[in-house]
Short mmCIF file of C-alpha atoms and ligand atoms in Angstrom, two decimals:
data_model
loop_
_atom_site.label_atom_id
_atom_site.label_comp_id
_atom_site.label_asym_id
_atom_site.label_seq_id
_atom_site.Cartn_x
_atom_site.Cartn_y
_atom_site.Cartn_z
CA MET A 25 -129.10 -78.77 -140.17
CA ASN A 26 -132.03 -76.93 -142.02
CA SER A 27 -129.80 -75.13 -144.01
CA PRO A 28 -131.92 -74.91 -147.55
CA VAL A 29 -129.16 -77.89 -148.42
CA SER A 30 -128.26 -80.55 -146.46
CA LEU A 31 -124.91 -80.28 -144.92
CA PRO A 32 -122.60 -82.31 -143.36
CA LEU A 33 -122.68 -85.06 -146.36
CA PHE A 34 -119.60 -86.52 -144.65
CA GLN A 35 -118.43 -88.23 -141.47
CA SER A 36 -115.25 -86.26 -141.49
CA ARG A 37 -114.98 -83.50 -139.45
CA VAL A 38 -111.88 -82.24 -140.69
CA VAL A 39 -111.98 -80.71 -144.92
CA PRO A 40 -109.03 -81.26 -146.76
CA VAL A 41 -108.66 -77.77 -148.54
CA ILE A 42 -107.21 -78.56 -152.39
CA VAL A 43 -104.70 -76.79 -154.84
CA VAL A 44 -104.98 -79.96 -157.79
CA THR A 45 -102.28 -78.64 -160.79
CA ASP A 46 -102.42 -81.82 -162.26
CA PRO A 47 -106.34 -83.41 -162.76
CA ALA A 48 -104.57 -87.02 -162.84
CA GLN A 49 -103.48 -85.91 -158.97
CA ALA A 50 -107.16 -86.21 -157.96
CA VAL A 51 -107.80 -89.78 -158.33
CA PRO A 52 -105.36 -91.19 -155.85
CA MET A 53 -105.39 -88.13 -153.41
CA ALA A 54 -109.43 -89.31 -152.96
CA GLU A 55 -108.34 -92.82 -152.61
CA ALA A 56 -105.23 -92.15 -150.26
CA LEU A 57 -108.08 -89.47 -148.03
CA LEU A 58 -110.47 -92.09 -147.98
CA ALA A 59 -107.73 -94.87 -146.74
CA GLY A 60 -107.23 -92.40 -143.72
CA GLY A 61 -110.75 -92.17 -142.69
CA VAL A 62 -111.55 -88.68 -144.72
CA ASP A 63 -114.08 -89.14 -146.95
CA VAL A 64 -114.93 -85.23 -147.75
CA MET A 65 -112.24 -83.31 -150.40
CA GLU A 66 -112.97 -79.73 -151.22
CA ILE A 67 -111.42 -79.61 -154.27
CA THR A 68 -110.54 -75.04 -155.27
CA LEU A 69 -111.37 -73.12 -158.46
CA ARG A 70 -108.02 -71.66 -157.72
CA SER A 71 -105.78 -73.96 -160.24
CA ALA A 72 -107.11 -74.52 -164.32
CA ALA A 73 -106.97 -78.09 -162.82
CA GLY A 74 -109.89 -77.88 -160.73
CA LEU A 75 -112.47 -79.30 -162.82
CA ALA A 76 -111.43 -81.67 -164.19
CA ALA A 77 -109.91 -82.63 -160.91
CA ILE A 78 -113.68 -83.43 -159.53
CA GLU A 79 -115.00 -84.29 -162.34
CA ALA A 80 -111.95 -87.23 -161.97
CA VAL A 81 -113.05 -88.20 -158.61
CA ALA A 82 -117.03 -87.84 -158.84
CA ARG A 83 -116.91 -90.14 -161.70
CA ALA A 84 -114.18 -92.75 -159.78
CA VAL A 85 -114.60 -91.97 -156.47
CA PRO A 86 -118.49 -92.63 -155.36
CA GLU A 87 -117.50 -92.70 -152.10
CA MET A 88 -115.78 -89.31 -151.73
CA GLN A 89 -117.98 -86.89 -150.76
CA VAL A 90 -115.96 -84.15 -153.13
CA GLY A 91 -117.36 -80.59 -153.03
CA ALA A 92 -115.73 -77.17 -155.27
CA GLY A 93 -114.00 -74.49 -153.39
CA THR A 94 -112.90 -71.26 -154.01
CA VAL A 95 -116.88 -70.53 -155.52
CA THR A 96 -116.72 -66.92 -156.10
CA ARG A 97 -119.12 -66.41 -159.16
CA ALA A 98 -122.13 -67.00 -159.59
CA SER A 99 -121.71 -68.10 -163.07
CA GLU A 100 -118.90 -71.07 -161.56
CA VAL A 101 -122.03 -72.25 -160.08
CA ALA A 102 -123.71 -74.23 -163.02
CA GLN A 103 -120.04 -75.30 -163.96
CA VAL A 104 -119.13 -76.62 -160.36
CA LEU A 105 -122.71 -79.19 -160.58
CA ALA A 106 -121.93 -79.84 -164.30
CA ALA A 107 -118.49 -81.54 -163.10
CA GLY A 108 -120.09 -83.49 -160.18
CA ALA A 109 -119.05 -81.62 -157.44
CA ARG A 110 -121.61 -82.18 -153.90
CA PHE A 111 -121.61 -79.12 -152.38
CA GLY A 112 -120.14 -76.07 -152.84
CA LEU A 113 -118.08 -73.62 -150.85
CA SER A 114 -117.01 -70.09 -150.60
CA PRO A 115 -114.12 -67.66 -148.43
CA GLY A 116 -116.79 -65.49 -148.91
CA SER A 117 -120.56 -64.52 -150.20
CA THR A 118 -122.11 -62.53 -152.50
CA PRO A 119 -125.83 -61.82 -152.54
CA GLU A 120 -125.09 -63.42 -156.19
CA LEU A 121 -123.42 -66.10 -155.64
CA LEU A 122 -126.24 -67.20 -152.59
CA ALA A 123 -129.14 -66.37 -155.68
CA ALA A 124 -126.68 -69.09 -157.60
CA VAL A 125 -126.65 -71.76 -155.36
CA LEU A 126 -130.15 -71.01 -154.31
CA ALA A 127 -131.23 -71.20 -157.26
CA ALA A 128 -129.02 -74.53 -158.53
CA GLY A 129 -130.34 -76.17 -155.67
CA LEU A 130 -126.16 -76.74 -154.55
CA PRO A 131 -125.46 -77.71 -150.85
CA PHE A 132 -123.06 -74.68 -150.45
CA VAL A 133 -121.06 -73.20 -147.56
CA PRO A 134 -120.57 -69.51 -147.70
CA GLY A 135 -117.29 -67.87 -146.25
CA VAL A 136 -117.77 -65.49 -143.18
CA ALA A 137 -115.51 -62.77 -141.82
CA SER A 138 -118.35 -60.92 -139.33
CA PRO A 139 -121.04 -60.85 -136.98
CA SER A 140 -122.72 -59.20 -139.94
CA GLU A 141 -121.72 -60.96 -142.87
CA ALA A 142 -122.61 -63.94 -140.52
CA MET A 143 -126.13 -62.10 -140.50
CA ALA A 144 -126.72 -62.04 -144.03
CA ALA A 145 -126.02 -64.85 -145.04
CA ARG A 146 -128.51 -66.67 -142.31
CA ALA A 147 -131.32 -64.73 -143.66
CA ALA A 148 -130.51 -66.21 -147.02
CA ARG A 149 -131.78 -69.70 -144.83
CA PHE A 150 -127.54 -70.23 -144.86
CA THR A 151 -126.84 -71.83 -141.06
CA LEU A 152 -123.30 -73.93 -141.89
CA MET A 153 -120.81 -71.30 -142.77
CA LYS A 154 -116.68 -71.34 -143.28
CA CYS A 155 -115.07 -68.71 -141.21
CA PHE A 156 -112.17 -67.45 -143.15
CA PRO A 157 -109.37 -66.55 -142.29
CA ALA A 158 -110.45 -67.90 -139.30
CA ALA A 159 -106.45 -67.87 -137.61
CA GLN A 160 -105.75 -64.49 -138.90
CA LEU A 161 -109.43 -63.02 -137.79
CA GLY A 162 -108.49 -64.36 -134.31
CA GLY A 163 -108.80 -68.03 -133.68
CA VAL A 164 -110.93 -69.46 -131.36
CA GLU A 165 -111.60 -67.08 -129.13
CA VAL A 166 -114.04 -64.85 -132.13
CA LEU A 167 -116.01 -68.25 -133.03
CA LYS A 168 -116.09 -68.34 -129.04
CA ALA A 169 -117.84 -64.13 -128.87
CA TRP A 170 -119.56 -64.97 -131.85
CA GLY A 171 -121.82 -68.44 -130.16
CA GLY A 172 -123.30 -65.47 -128.31
CA PRO A 173 -125.09 -63.74 -130.41
CA LEU A 174 -125.41 -66.17 -133.14
CA PRO A 175 -125.83 -69.42 -130.94
CA ASP A 176 -128.30 -71.53 -134.43
CA LEU A 177 -125.73 -70.93 -136.58
CA ARG A 178 -122.26 -72.85 -137.22
CA PHE A 179 -119.31 -72.99 -138.12
CA CYS A 180 -115.92 -74.93 -140.08
CA PRO A 181 -112.88 -72.46 -139.52
CA THR A 182 -110.60 -72.68 -142.28
CA GLY A 183 -107.28 -70.20 -143.10
CA GLY A 184 -104.15 -71.06 -140.24
CA VAL A 185 -105.67 -74.80 -138.72
CA SER A 186 -103.46 -77.79 -138.36
CA LEU A 187 -103.21 -80.87 -136.22
CA ALA A 188 -102.28 -79.20 -134.07
CA ASN A 189 -104.79 -76.47 -133.01
CA MET A 190 -107.88 -78.17 -134.72
CA GLY A 191 -108.83 -79.82 -131.94
CA SER A 192 -109.55 -76.43 -129.64
CA PHE A 193 -111.76 -74.82 -132.48
CA LEU A 194 -113.63 -78.34 -132.51
CA ALA A 195 -114.46 -78.76 -129.11
CA LEU A 196 -116.30 -75.77 -129.69
CA PRO A 197 -120.07 -76.34 -129.96
CA ASN A 198 -120.56 -73.95 -132.84
CA VAL A 199 -118.06 -75.22 -134.46
CA ALA A 200 -119.16 -78.28 -137.02
CA MET A 201 -115.81 -79.25 -138.80
CA VAL A 202 -112.39 -77.97 -140.05
CA GLY A 203 -110.82 -77.26 -143.17
CA GLY A 204 -107.24 -76.57 -144.16
CA SER A 205 -104.58 -77.58 -146.57
CA TRP A 206 -102.44 -78.77 -144.18
CA LEU A 207 -103.79 -82.81 -145.43
CA THR A 208 -102.34 -82.28 -148.71
CA PRO A 209 -98.98 -81.05 -148.66
CA ALA A 210 -98.29 -79.68 -151.93
CA ALA A 211 -94.69 -81.17 -152.07
CA ALA A 212 -96.35 -84.79 -150.85
CA VAL A 213 -98.62 -84.21 -154.20
CA LYS A 214 -96.46 -82.97 -156.31
CA ALA A 215 -93.99 -86.51 -155.41
CA GLY A 216 -97.03 -88.76 -155.69
CA ASP A 217 -96.36 -89.43 -152.43
CA TRP A 218 -99.60 -90.60 -151.25
CA ALA A 219 -99.08 -92.56 -148.38
CA GLN A 220 -98.02 -89.18 -146.29
CA ILE A 221 -101.68 -88.37 -146.73
CA THR A 222 -103.21 -90.87 -145.53
CA ARG A 223 -101.18 -90.86 -142.67
CA LEU A 224 -102.05 -86.92 -142.78
CA ALA A 225 -105.57 -88.29 -142.87
CA ARG A 226 -105.54 -91.08 -140.47
CA GLU A 227 -103.83 -88.70 -138.17
CA ALA A 228 -106.68 -85.83 -137.83
CA THR A 229 -109.99 -88.51 -138.24
CA ASP A 230 -107.63 -90.56 -134.64
CA ALA A 231 -107.08 -86.61 -133.07
CA VAL A 232 -111.51 -86.36 -134.25
CA ALA A 233 -111.83 -89.78 -132.79
CA ALA A 234 -109.64 -89.17 -129.56
CA LEU A 235 -111.81 -85.51 -129.15
CA GLN A 236 -115.34 -86.72 -129.20
CA ALA A 237 -114.21 -89.79 -126.78
CA SER A 238 -112.76 -87.40 -124.14
CA ARG A 239 -116.09 -85.69 -124.14
C1 LIG B 315 -108.93 -71.61 -147.47
O1 LIG B 315 -109.05 -71.21 -148.85
O2 LIG B 315 -109.31 -72.47 -146.86
C2 LIG B 315 -108.04 -71.51 -147.01
O3 LIG B 315 -106.71 -71.10 -147.72
C3 LIG B 315 -106.54 -72.64 -146.20
O4 LIG B 315 -105.83 -71.77 -145.62
P1 LIG B 315 -104.23 -73.44 -144.61
O5 LIG B 315 -103.96 -73.39 -146.71
O6 LIG B 315 -103.99 -72.04 -144.39
O7 LIG B 315 -105.78 -74.30 -144.65
#
């Protein structure tokens, strides 16, 4: 990966997209995901608890590669680094945001929804991008189409990805990993049903392994 920042830092090809409402949920969730073979979390800044949750995981679960998601403003870059995020992701990208992550040296996955946006991110030296919202944009067919003129770029489709369709995304040569919220359902998190989260993570990890073995 020749991005200015080297990604992936993690083994998992499935990235859980997480909204925490209470920072105390973060550490048991991290442990539950690890128990299911998922060593990465995208904890989003969509809730006020996001930064504290990142900090808790970074401190207590060092084997988890904790990233900050929904980083949409340049001013958030210093905050997520201070919290201990090892990388960041965004649903989009602006020149200000990309300049801030490059200046800070934060490994980063900018979001793109068109070839022009992907080319702008590539011009800023990023080669791994989040394709968002993947299913709503047209899913697998869109990524297949982008692979023709932009074969050097790699994508993490997110938005509408699930256990049922992740295999068709991961089978594409330009898809490095997929992201989604299905691994950490809000009801399970609220109930503290960590066994369910381990089960969902294991199911996804096993599906990725089966896909790789069938190649
Ligand atoms: C994201 O920000 O990546 C998405 O909101 C996750 O989309 P999903 O809920 O459809 O998985």
